[in-house]
Each structure stands twice: as C-alpha cells, then as structure tokens.
C-alpha cells in the first residue's frame, strides 16, 4: 500500500511541475518608420593638396533631416558648410595657402549596417551607418586665391616654354559663385544615449570636378569631413510587445498581427478507490483567458487639442494592446473642463481631443480604425473632481 501511495504522490508532483513551467522569452521590438534630425556643429575638413596635412585643415559643420523607411534603409537631406583650403609649394619661391567658403546640400541614401548584419535591436549601444549621396557644392568668396596668384606670378619667369610644359599658377582661378556636382560616401557611428537621442561621429569623402581649389590637376578634386554631433529621433522609433505574444518582429508592420490567445491550464487529478486497484483520471480543461480592460487618460493643456510628448507612452500601450488583441476595441471620449470657455467651445474642444487621439493611433501606430470608437462629452460630464484634469481624452480598451 505504501508503494501505491508513493506512486500517486510522484504523479501529482509531476502534474504540478508541468502545469507551472513557462517559456522564458524576451520582449519583441516592432520598428516604426520615423523622421530624425542630425545636428553636427563640430567638424573638420581636409582638402587634398600639396601642403602638409595640418596646413589643409579647416572648420566644418553639418545639419541634416532624414527619414527611416524600415529597419535598414532610409534617406536624408544634409547641408554641409563652412570653408575649404587650397595651397601650392613652389620650392625656392615659397608656399602659399588660401581658403574660400562653400555650402553643399546633398541627398543621401542611408543603410543601417548593424541591423543588416546583426538584426533589429533598438537598445543596441553602437550602430554603424553607411551614407551614399549626390548633391551640389556652391563655392564663393574666393578672393584669397586671386591674391595668391598675383603674388606668385611675378616671382617666376613665366616664358612660353614653361607655359607649354607646366600649368600656370592657379590657372583655373574662379571668382563670384561657382556650383559643381559633388558625390559623397561616408560612414557614421551612433552611440545610444536614449530612445530619442544618440551621439554621432561621421566621416565622409567628397569628390568633384577639377578646379575646386583653382588649380589644374587633370583629375577630380577631393575633400574629407569628420563631424561630431547629435541624432534626434522625432516620434517613436519602435513598439515593444511582451514575451510570449507569438509575434514575429521581422514581419512587415503593414500586415495585421496574429491573434494571441492566452490559455490557462487547470489540472485536476481524481482518485477513485476500488478494493482491488486504484484508477487515476486526469482532466485537462483549457480556458480562454480574456485580457483585462485597459484604461489610459491622455491629458491636455488648457484650450489645446495637441498631444504633449509626455503622453506618448500611454498611446504606445493602447496601440500595443489593440495589436495584440485584434478583436478588442477602444472607446476614446473627449472632455473639456467646465471652468473654462462655454458649452459650445468646450463641445468642439472635447471632439477635437478625441479625434486627435484616434488619428494618432491610426496614422502613427497603424491601428485599424474599425477598432476605435470616438465620442465627446464636452463639459456636460466632469469625470474628475479636480477641474484641470477634465482636459482629457479617456481611452478604455476592452
């Protein structure tokens, strides 16, 4: 009899262990297309030339606006500017250098190499980017080159034979404003500070037609930039889904996410005693567990229907709930405080607050509009005792 009791005890223990075992998964990250800006005020430029490296360095800065289409590919419009340098070394005659100003807008195709080779991870500390682009270099204020040419020419006996076998000094001197086509290629290293901000280091090489430095070399001229600054994401760059949500993060964001059903397993062991031998009956009951309703209150400032960035996290949570539960709906109800304005104004304000939340869920988070119910109470109802809190859109998803 003791043996039978021991066997029964082991079976019960195994049943409880199997029922409580859970798979330990990490959260899933879903990419969001987004705009960003790059501010790079600290830069240096080296213009390829005859003089030593240090003599050909000058200051440089860049501002860019970009859009990330998916995890890897994007595009940006950058504006690089400040000054370039040129120089000549005529041995016994001496050395001359000159500088001029320029502005260079370029349109670049960007590629996130870290994601391409290692997968999408928004929490990655270091990200390597590739830039390939084309644009225009608009040079101006080249007066120093003209002065240098006037100083060099009288010091040398420029006879007909010399002009035939050698180029005259600064033979491609230009004045006024000169525009040239420029090609650009570069690499950028971003070091993550937060979801929105990263510290960036960029190096790029630029090539354009001969004569940029007013000298004839019979090949393209080059300059190289090194830039340091900040990259700032505008809007949410990704959504987070909890572990076990049965969601594939590499799936296109334009496809509807699969329905997730959480199942709770209840194991009951019934023991019927018979004189000769016991009979064990296992019943497994699967119960579909409905998600708990989610409520988020999106607050606004006085007389405003603009969503403050501090409320973005609430919209992230609502969108994640609706995507994981395609059968769920969210009721978005707008309110206005009774202590401000009048009934007609507050009616319009409540409607605007509800509409801006619904539009953000559809446009930014790509929630199906059929899952959203929009309503407005204006100031006819005051859900909060504190007057200022009634400037709100109350969102209840279930």
Short mmCIF file of C-alpha atoms in Angstrom, two decimals:
data_model
loop_
_atom_site.label_atom_id
_atom_site.label_comp_id
_atom_site.label_asym_id
_atom_site.label_seq_id
_atom_site.Cartn_x
_atom_site.Cartn_y
_atom_site.Cartn_z
CA UNK A 1 0.00 0.00 0.00
CA UNK A 2 2.88 2.35 0.78
CA UNK A 3 4.24 1.78 -2.74
CA UNK A 4 0.87 2.79 -4.26
CA UNK A 5 0.83 5.99 -2.18
CA UNK A 6 4.38 6.84 -3.29
CA UNK A 7 3.48 6.39 -6.96
CA UNK A 8 0.39 8.58 -6.52
CA UNK A 9 2.47 11.31 -4.85
CA UNK A 10 5.01 11.31 -7.71
CA UNK A 11 2.26 11.61 -10.32
CA UNK A 12 0.74 14.59 -8.52
CA UNK A 13 4.13 16.33 -8.26
CA UNK A 14 4.85 15.82 -11.97
CA UNK A 15 1.44 17.23 -12.84
CA UNK A 16 2.02 20.43 -10.84
CA UNK A 17 5.53 20.92 -12.24
CA UNK A 18 4.36 20.59 -15.87
CA UNK A 19 1.46 22.96 -15.28
CA UNK A 20 3.70 25.69 -13.81
CA UNK A 21 6.53 25.50 -16.37
CA UNK A 22 6.77 28.62 -18.58
CA UNK A 23 8.93 29.53 -21.52
CA UNK A 24 11.23 32.46 -20.78
CA UNK A 25 11.17 34.67 -23.82
CA UNK A 26 12.42 38.20 -24.34
CA UNK A 27 10.16 41.08 -25.44
CA UNK A 28 9.68 41.67 -29.19
CA UNK A 29 10.53 45.01 -30.83
CA UNK A 30 8.48 46.25 -33.79
CA UNK A 31 10.09 49.00 -35.93
CA UNK A 32 8.20 52.27 -36.61
CA UNK A 33 9.11 54.47 -39.63
CA UNK A 34 10.14 57.90 -38.30
CA UNK A 35 11.80 61.23 -39.05
CA UNK A 36 15.04 62.36 -37.41
CA UNK A 37 17.42 65.34 -37.37
CA UNK A 38 21.21 65.39 -37.15
CA UNK A 39 22.96 68.44 -35.69
CA UNK A 40 26.74 68.26 -36.19
CA UNK A 41 28.30 71.60 -35.18
CA UNK A 42 31.81 70.25 -34.54
CA UNK A 43 33.67 69.31 -37.70
CA UNK A 44 36.97 69.46 -39.54
CA UNK A 45 37.73 69.27 -43.25
CA UNK A 46 40.89 68.18 -45.05
CA UNK A 47 41.17 69.35 -48.65
CA UNK A 48 43.52 67.20 -50.72
CA UNK A 49 46.52 69.27 -51.82
CA UNK A 50 50.29 69.81 -51.89
CA UNK A 51 50.84 71.30 -48.44
CA UNK A 52 51.28 69.30 -45.21
CA UNK A 53 48.16 67.78 -43.63
CA UNK A 54 47.84 70.37 -40.86
CA UNK A 55 48.01 73.29 -43.31
CA UNK A 56 45.00 71.96 -45.25
CA UNK A 57 42.59 71.62 -42.31
CA UNK A 58 39.64 73.94 -41.87
CA UNK A 59 36.41 74.13 -39.85
CA UNK A 60 33.23 72.39 -40.94
CA UNK A 61 29.60 71.86 -39.79
CA UNK A 62 26.53 69.96 -40.99
CA UNK A 63 22.75 69.84 -40.45
CA UNK A 64 20.56 67.02 -41.80
CA UNK A 65 16.93 65.87 -41.82
CA UNK A 66 16.22 62.20 -42.55
CA UNK A 67 13.50 59.55 -42.72
CA UNK A 68 13.97 55.89 -41.77
CA UNK A 69 11.72 53.79 -44.05
CA UNK A 70 12.40 50.41 -42.41
CA UNK A 71 14.91 48.74 -40.10
CA UNK A 72 17.77 49.12 -42.63
CA UNK A 73 17.06 51.69 -45.36
CA UNK A 74 16.48 55.43 -45.10
CA UNK A 75 17.23 58.76 -46.79
CA UNK A 76 18.41 62.15 -45.61
CA UNK A 77 18.90 65.69 -46.91
CA UNK A 78 22.08 67.19 -45.47
CA UNK A 79 23.57 70.69 -45.61
CA UNK A 80 27.35 70.79 -45.16
CA UNK A 81 29.09 74.17 -45.00
CA UNK A 82 31.90 76.44 -43.84
CA UNK A 83 35.20 76.62 -45.74
CA UNK A 84 37.81 74.73 -47.78
CA UNK A 85 41.53 75.31 -48.26
CA UNK A 86 43.99 75.22 -51.15
CA UNK A 87 47.76 75.61 -51.35
CA UNK A 88 50.88 75.49 -53.53
CA UNK A 89 54.55 74.80 -52.81
CA UNK A 90 56.99 76.30 -55.33
CA UNK A 91 60.21 75.18 -53.64
CA UNK A 92 62.52 78.21 -53.60
CA UNK A 93 59.68 80.63 -54.31
CA UNK A 94 57.82 79.71 -51.12
CA UNK A 95 54.45 78.35 -50.00
CA UNK A 96 51.02 79.90 -50.39
CA UNK A 97 47.67 78.82 -48.99
CA UNK A 98 44.18 80.26 -49.38
CA UNK A 99 40.65 79.47 -48.26
CA UNK A 100 37.13 80.04 -49.54
CA UNK A 101 33.58 79.45 -48.32
CA UNK A 102 31.02 76.95 -49.59
CA UNK A 103 27.58 75.41 -48.98
CA UNK A 104 26.94 71.80 -50.08
CA UNK A 105 23.42 70.32 -49.95
CA UNK A 106 23.34 66.56 -50.68
CA UNK A 107 20.66 63.87 -50.86
CA UNK A 108 21.90 60.62 -49.29
CA UNK A 109 20.69 57.02 -49.23
CA UNK A 110 21.37 55.55 -45.77
CA UNK A 111 21.79 51.96 -44.62
CA UNK A 112 21.92 50.66 -41.02
CA UNK A 113 24.74 48.10 -41.32
CA UNK A 114 24.39 46.89 -37.72
CA UNK A 115 20.75 45.90 -38.29
CA UNK A 116 21.51 44.48 -41.75
CA UNK A 117 24.07 42.02 -40.39
CA UNK A 118 23.01 41.56 -36.74
CA UNK A 119 19.22 42.09 -36.70
CA UNK A 120 16.97 44.86 -35.38
CA UNK A 121 17.65 45.88 -31.76
CA UNK A 122 16.65 49.43 -30.70
CA UNK A 123 18.59 49.04 -27.44
CA UNK A 124 21.92 48.46 -29.25
CA UNK A 125 24.56 50.87 -27.86
CA UNK A 126 26.62 51.13 -31.08
CA UNK A 127 25.17 51.42 -34.59
CA UNK A 128 27.17 51.70 -37.84
CA UNK A 129 25.55 53.52 -40.79
CA UNK A 130 26.52 53.86 -44.46
CA UNK A 131 25.84 57.05 -46.47
CA UNK A 132 25.89 57.34 -50.28
CA UNK A 133 24.70 60.54 -51.96
CA UNK A 134 24.96 63.23 -54.59
CA UNK A 135 24.50 66.98 -54.40
CA UNK A 136 25.89 70.39 -55.25
CA UNK A 137 28.88 72.30 -53.90
CA UNK A 138 28.29 76.07 -54.11
CA UNK A 139 31.60 77.89 -53.62
CA UNK A 140 32.03 81.64 -53.08
CA UNK A 141 34.34 84.28 -51.54
CA UNK A 142 37.49 83.02 -53.35
CA UNK A 143 39.38 86.33 -53.08
CA UNK A 144 42.39 84.84 -51.23
CA UNK A 145 43.16 82.61 -54.23
CA UNK A 146 43.28 85.67 -56.53
CA UNK A 147 45.69 87.40 -54.12
CA UNK A 148 47.92 84.30 -54.03
CA UNK A 149 48.03 84.13 -57.85
CA UNK A 150 49.04 87.80 -58.08
CA UNK A 151 51.87 87.20 -55.59
CA UNK A 152 53.23 84.04 -57.26
CA UNK A 153 53.31 85.12 -60.92
CA UNK A 154 55.90 87.96 -60.67
CA UNK A 155 58.37 85.71 -58.78
CA UNK A 156 58.83 83.30 -61.66
CA UNK A 157 59.96 83.86 -65.23
CA UNK A 158 56.83 82.56 -66.95
CA UNK A 159 58.13 82.13 -70.52
CA UNK A 160 56.36 80.44 -73.42
CA UNK A 161 58.22 77.14 -72.90
CA UNK A 162 57.17 76.96 -69.24
CA UNK A 163 53.54 77.56 -70.10
CA UNK A 164 53.73 74.73 -72.63
CA UNK A 165 55.17 72.14 -70.24
CA UNK A 166 53.71 73.29 -66.93
CA UNK A 167 50.47 74.77 -65.76
CA UNK A 168 50.50 78.42 -64.80
CA UNK A 169 49.81 79.08 -61.09
CA UNK A 170 46.10 78.84 -60.23
CA UNK A 171 45.24 78.50 -63.91
CA UNK A 172 41.61 77.56 -63.06
CA UNK A 173 41.04 80.52 -60.76
CA UNK A 174 37.33 81.26 -60.35
CA UNK A 175 35.50 84.17 -58.78
CA UNK A 176 31.95 85.03 -57.80
CA UNK A 177 29.83 81.91 -57.11
CA UNK A 178 30.76 78.55 -58.60
CA UNK A 179 28.46 75.47 -58.44
CA UNK A 180 29.78 71.95 -59.01
CA UNK A 181 28.25 68.47 -58.82
CA UNK A 182 29.59 66.56 -55.80
CA UNK A 183 29.46 62.85 -54.92
CA UNK A 184 29.62 61.71 -51.31
CA UNK A 185 30.26 58.46 -49.44
CA UNK A 186 30.67 58.06 -45.71
CA UNK A 187 30.27 56.07 -42.51
CA UNK A 188 28.53 57.14 -39.31
CA UNK A 189 28.83 55.69 -35.81
CA UNK A 190 25.91 56.36 -33.43
CA UNK A 191 26.24 55.79 -29.67
CA UNK A 192 22.84 55.43 -27.99
CA UNK A 193 22.04 57.82 -25.12
CA UNK A 194 18.26 57.22 -25.02
CA UNK A 195 15.43 56.08 -27.31
CA UNK A 196 15.35 59.56 -28.86
CA UNK A 197 18.97 60.78 -28.73
CA UNK A 198 22.33 59.35 -29.79
CA UNK A 199 25.82 60.81 -30.05
CA UNK A 200 27.14 60.55 -33.61
CA UNK A 201 30.54 60.53 -35.30
CA UNK A 202 30.59 60.74 -39.11
CA UNK A 203 33.40 60.69 -41.68
CA UNK A 204 32.76 61.21 -45.38
CA UNK A 205 34.69 61.66 -48.62
CA UNK A 206 33.55 64.10 -51.31
CA UNK A 207 34.69 64.30 -54.94
CA UNK A 208 34.03 67.00 -57.52
CA UNK A 209 35.45 68.32 -60.80
CA UNK A 210 38.97 69.67 -61.24
CA UNK A 211 39.46 73.34 -60.37
CA UNK A 212 37.69 73.40 -56.99
CA UNK A 213 40.94 74.69 -55.46
CA UNK A 214 41.57 76.98 -58.52
CA UNK A 215 44.44 74.70 -59.65
CA UNK A 216 44.59 72.39 -62.64
CA UNK A 217 45.42 68.78 -61.77
CA UNK A 218 43.72 66.98 -64.66
CA UNK A 219 41.78 64.79 -62.19
CA UNK A 220 38.99 65.19 -59.67
CA UNK A 221 39.45 67.25 -56.53
CA UNK A 222 38.65 65.75 -53.09
CA UNK A 223 37.83 66.89 -49.59
CA UNK A 224 37.15 64.81 -46.45
CA UNK A 225 34.96 65.71 -43.47
CA UNK A 226 34.89 64.48 -39.86
CA UNK A 227 31.83 65.56 -37.86
CA UNK A 228 30.55 65.14 -34.30
CA UNK A 229 27.00 65.88 -33.10
CA UNK A 230 23.62 64.55 -32.00
CA UNK A 231 20.98 62.49 -33.82
CA UNK A 232 17.43 63.08 -32.53
CA UNK A 233 14.50 60.79 -33.44
CA UNK A 234 11.16 62.53 -33.99
CA UNK A 235 8.39 60.26 -32.73
CA UNK A 236 8.51 56.68 -31.53
CA UNK A 237 11.06 54.51 -33.38
CA UNK A 238 9.62 51.18 -32.23
CA UNK A 239 6.90 49.36 -30.26
CA UNK A 240 7.54 46.73 -27.57
CA UNK A 241 5.49 43.53 -27.27
CA UNK A 242 5.69 41.33 -24.17
CA UNK A 243 7.26 37.89 -24.08
CA UNK A 244 5.03 35.05 -25.23
CA UNK A 245 2.91 37.24 -27.52
CA UNK A 246 3.51 34.95 -30.55
CA UNK A 247 4.62 37.96 -32.60
CA UNK A 248 7.37 37.88 -35.24
CA UNK A 249 9.24 41.23 -35.15
CA UNK A 250 10.61 40.78 -38.68
CA UNK A 251 7.08 40.66 -40.15
CA UNK A 252 6.01 43.76 -42.07
CA UNK A 253 4.33 46.37 -39.91
CA UNK A 254 1.67 46.79 -42.61
CA UNK A 255 0.38 43.24 -42.02
CA UNK A 256 -2.18 42.56 -39.34
CA UNK A 257 -0.63 40.95 -36.28
CA UNK A 258 -1.77 37.39 -35.42
CA UNK A 259 -4.46 36.96 -32.78
CA UNK A 260 -2.99 35.87 -29.48
CA UNK A 261 -4.92 33.60 -27.11
CA UNK A 262 -3.54 33.05 -23.65
CA UNK A 263 -4.56 29.68 -22.24
CA UNK A 264 -4.76 28.73 -18.63
CA UNK A 265 -4.38 25.01 -17.96
CA UNK A 266 -6.10 23.57 -14.94
CA UNK A 267 -5.09 20.05 -13.99
CA UNK A 268 -7.35 18.03 -11.76
CA UNK A 269 -6.46 14.58 -10.51
CA UNK A 270 -9.32 12.45 -9.27
CA UNK A 271 -8.58 9.25 -7.43
CA UNK A 272 -11.34 6.66 -7.25
CA UNK A 273 -10.58 3.95 -4.78
CA UNK A 274 -11.54 0.40 -5.72
CA UNK A 275 -10.90 -2.51 -3.45
CA UNK A 276 -8.67 -4.35 -5.92
CA UNK A 277 -6.76 -1.41 -7.61
CA UNK A 278 -6.97 2.41 -7.90
CA UNK A 279 -8.00 4.17 -11.13
CA UNK A 280 -6.46 7.59 -11.98
CA UNK A 281 -8.40 10.01 -14.16
CA UNK A 282 -6.69 13.20 -15.49
CA UNK A 283 -8.87 16.04 -16.74
CA UNK A 284 -7.29 18.93 -18.62
CA UNK A 285 -9.55 21.93 -19.01
CA UNK A 286 -8.47 24.73 -21.38
CA UNK A 287 -9.96 28.13 -20.60
CA UNK A 288 -9.58 31.04 -22.97
CA UNK A 289 -8.41 33.94 -20.85
CA UNK A 290 -9.71 37.32 -21.92
CA UNK A 291 -7.36 40.27 -21.43
CA UNK A 292 -8.15 42.71 -18.68
CA UNK A 293 -9.61 46.05 -19.90
CA UNK A 294 -7.00 48.79 -20.34
CA UNK A 295 -7.68 52.42 -19.42
CA UNK A 296 -5.37 55.32 -20.19
CA UNK A 297 -6.16 59.01 -19.61
CA UNK A 298 -4.47 61.33 -22.16
CA UNK A 299 -4.33 64.83 -20.63
CA UNK A 300 -4.15 68.16 -22.49
CA UNK A 301 -3.21 71.70 -21.59
CA UNK A 302 -5.82 74.47 -21.34
CA UNK A 303 -7.64 75.29 -24.61
CA UNK A 304 -5.46 72.81 -26.54
CA UNK A 305 -6.03 69.61 -28.51
CA UNK A 306 -2.33 68.93 -29.13
CA UNK A 307 -0.92 65.75 -27.56
CA UNK A 308 2.02 66.53 -25.32
CA UNK A 309 5.09 64.25 -25.84
CA UNK A 310 4.83 63.23 -22.17
CA UNK A 311 1.60 61.38 -23.05
CA UNK A 312 3.17 59.31 -25.88
CA UNK A 313 3.84 56.31 -23.63
CA UNK A 314 0.08 55.95 -22.96
CA UNK A 315 -0.59 55.80 -26.71
CA UNK A 316 2.19 53.20 -27.09
CA UNK A 317 0.43 50.99 -24.52
CA UNK A 318 -3.02 51.40 -26.10
CA UNK A 319 -1.67 50.57 -29.59
CA UNK A 320 0.22 47.51 -28.29
CA UNK A 321 -2.97 46.25 -26.58
CA UNK A 322 -5.06 46.64 -29.76
CA UNK A 323 -2.45 44.99 -32.00
CA UNK A 324 -2.16 42.01 -29.68
CA UNK A 325 -5.96 41.77 -29.43
CA UNK A 326 -7.41 42.47 -32.90
CA UNK A 327 -10.89 41.66 -31.62
CA UNK A 328 -10.68 44.42 -28.98
CA UNK A 329 -11.98 47.98 -29.39
CA UNK A 330 -11.05 51.25 -27.69
CA UNK A 331 -13.58 53.91 -26.68
CA UNK A 332 -11.97 57.36 -26.94
CA UNK A 333 -14.07 60.02 -25.18
CA UNK A 334 -13.05 63.68 -25.19
CA UNK A 335 -13.78 66.12 -22.37
CA UNK A 336 -13.26 69.81 -21.56
CA UNK A 337 -13.19 71.49 -18.16
CA UNK A 338 -16.30 73.41 -17.16
CA UNK A 339 -14.25 76.17 -15.54
CA UNK A 340 -13.02 77.47 -18.91
CA UNK A 341 -14.88 78.72 -22.01
CA UNK A 342 -18.52 77.96 -22.65
CA UNK A 343 -20.59 74.89 -23.60
CA UNK A 344 -20.25 75.44 -27.36
CA UNK A 345 -16.48 75.95 -27.26
CA UNK A 346 -16.00 73.01 -24.90
CA UNK A 347 -18.10 70.75 -27.13
CA UNK A 348 -15.77 71.43 -30.07
CA UNK A 349 -12.69 71.08 -27.84
CA UNK A 350 -13.84 67.68 -26.50
CA UNK A 351 -14.46 66.44 -30.05
CA UNK A 352 -11.02 67.66 -31.19
CA UNK A 353 -9.27 65.93 -28.27
CA UNK A 354 -10.95 62.62 -29.01
CA UNK A 355 -10.26 62.91 -32.75
CA UNK A 356 -6.54 63.72 -32.36
CA UNK A 357 -6.02 60.60 -30.20
CA UNK A 358 -7.87 58.40 -32.72
CA UNK A 359 -5.94 59.89 -35.67
CA UNK A 360 -2.61 59.34 -33.92
CA UNK A 361 -3.44 55.66 -33.27
CA UNK A 362 -4.32 55.14 -36.94
CA UNK A 363 -1.56 57.17 -38.62
CA UNK A 364 1.42 56.60 -36.36
CA UNK A 365 0.65 53.19 -34.88
CA UNK A 366 -1.39 51.81 -37.82
CA UNK A 367 -4.27 50.64 -35.64
CA UNK A 368 -7.31 49.52 -37.66
CA UNK A 369 -9.84 52.36 -37.49
CA UNK A 370 -12.64 49.82 -37.03
CA UNK A 371 -11.20 49.15 -33.57
CA UNK A 372 -11.71 52.78 -32.47
CA UNK A 373 -14.95 54.33 -31.20
CA UNK A 374 -14.84 58.14 -30.86
CA UNK A 375 -17.14 60.11 -28.56
CA UNK A 376 -17.20 63.52 -26.86
CA UNK A 377 -18.88 64.83 -23.74
CA UNK A 378 -17.54 68.39 -23.88
CA UNK A 379 -18.18 69.85 -20.42
CA UNK A 380 -21.53 68.08 -19.89
CA UNK A 381 -19.74 65.48 -17.79
CA UNK A 382 -16.78 66.07 -15.48
CA UNK A 383 -15.08 62.72 -14.74
CA UNK A 384 -12.61 64.27 -12.28
CA UNK A 385 -13.25 66.38 -9.18
CA UNK A 386 -10.19 68.49 -9.99
CA UNK A 387 -11.16 70.98 -12.72
CA UNK A 388 -7.88 70.92 -14.70
CA UNK A 389 -7.88 67.11 -15.05
CA UNK A 390 -11.08 67.31 -17.12
CA UNK A 391 -9.00 68.47 -20.09
CA UNK A 392 -8.65 64.85 -21.14
CA UNK A 393 -9.41 62.05 -23.56
CA UNK A 394 -10.30 58.89 -21.62
CA UNK A 395 -9.38 55.74 -23.57
CA UNK A 396 -10.82 52.38 -22.47
CA UNK A 397 -9.74 49.34 -24.49
CA UNK A 398 -11.51 46.00 -23.98
#
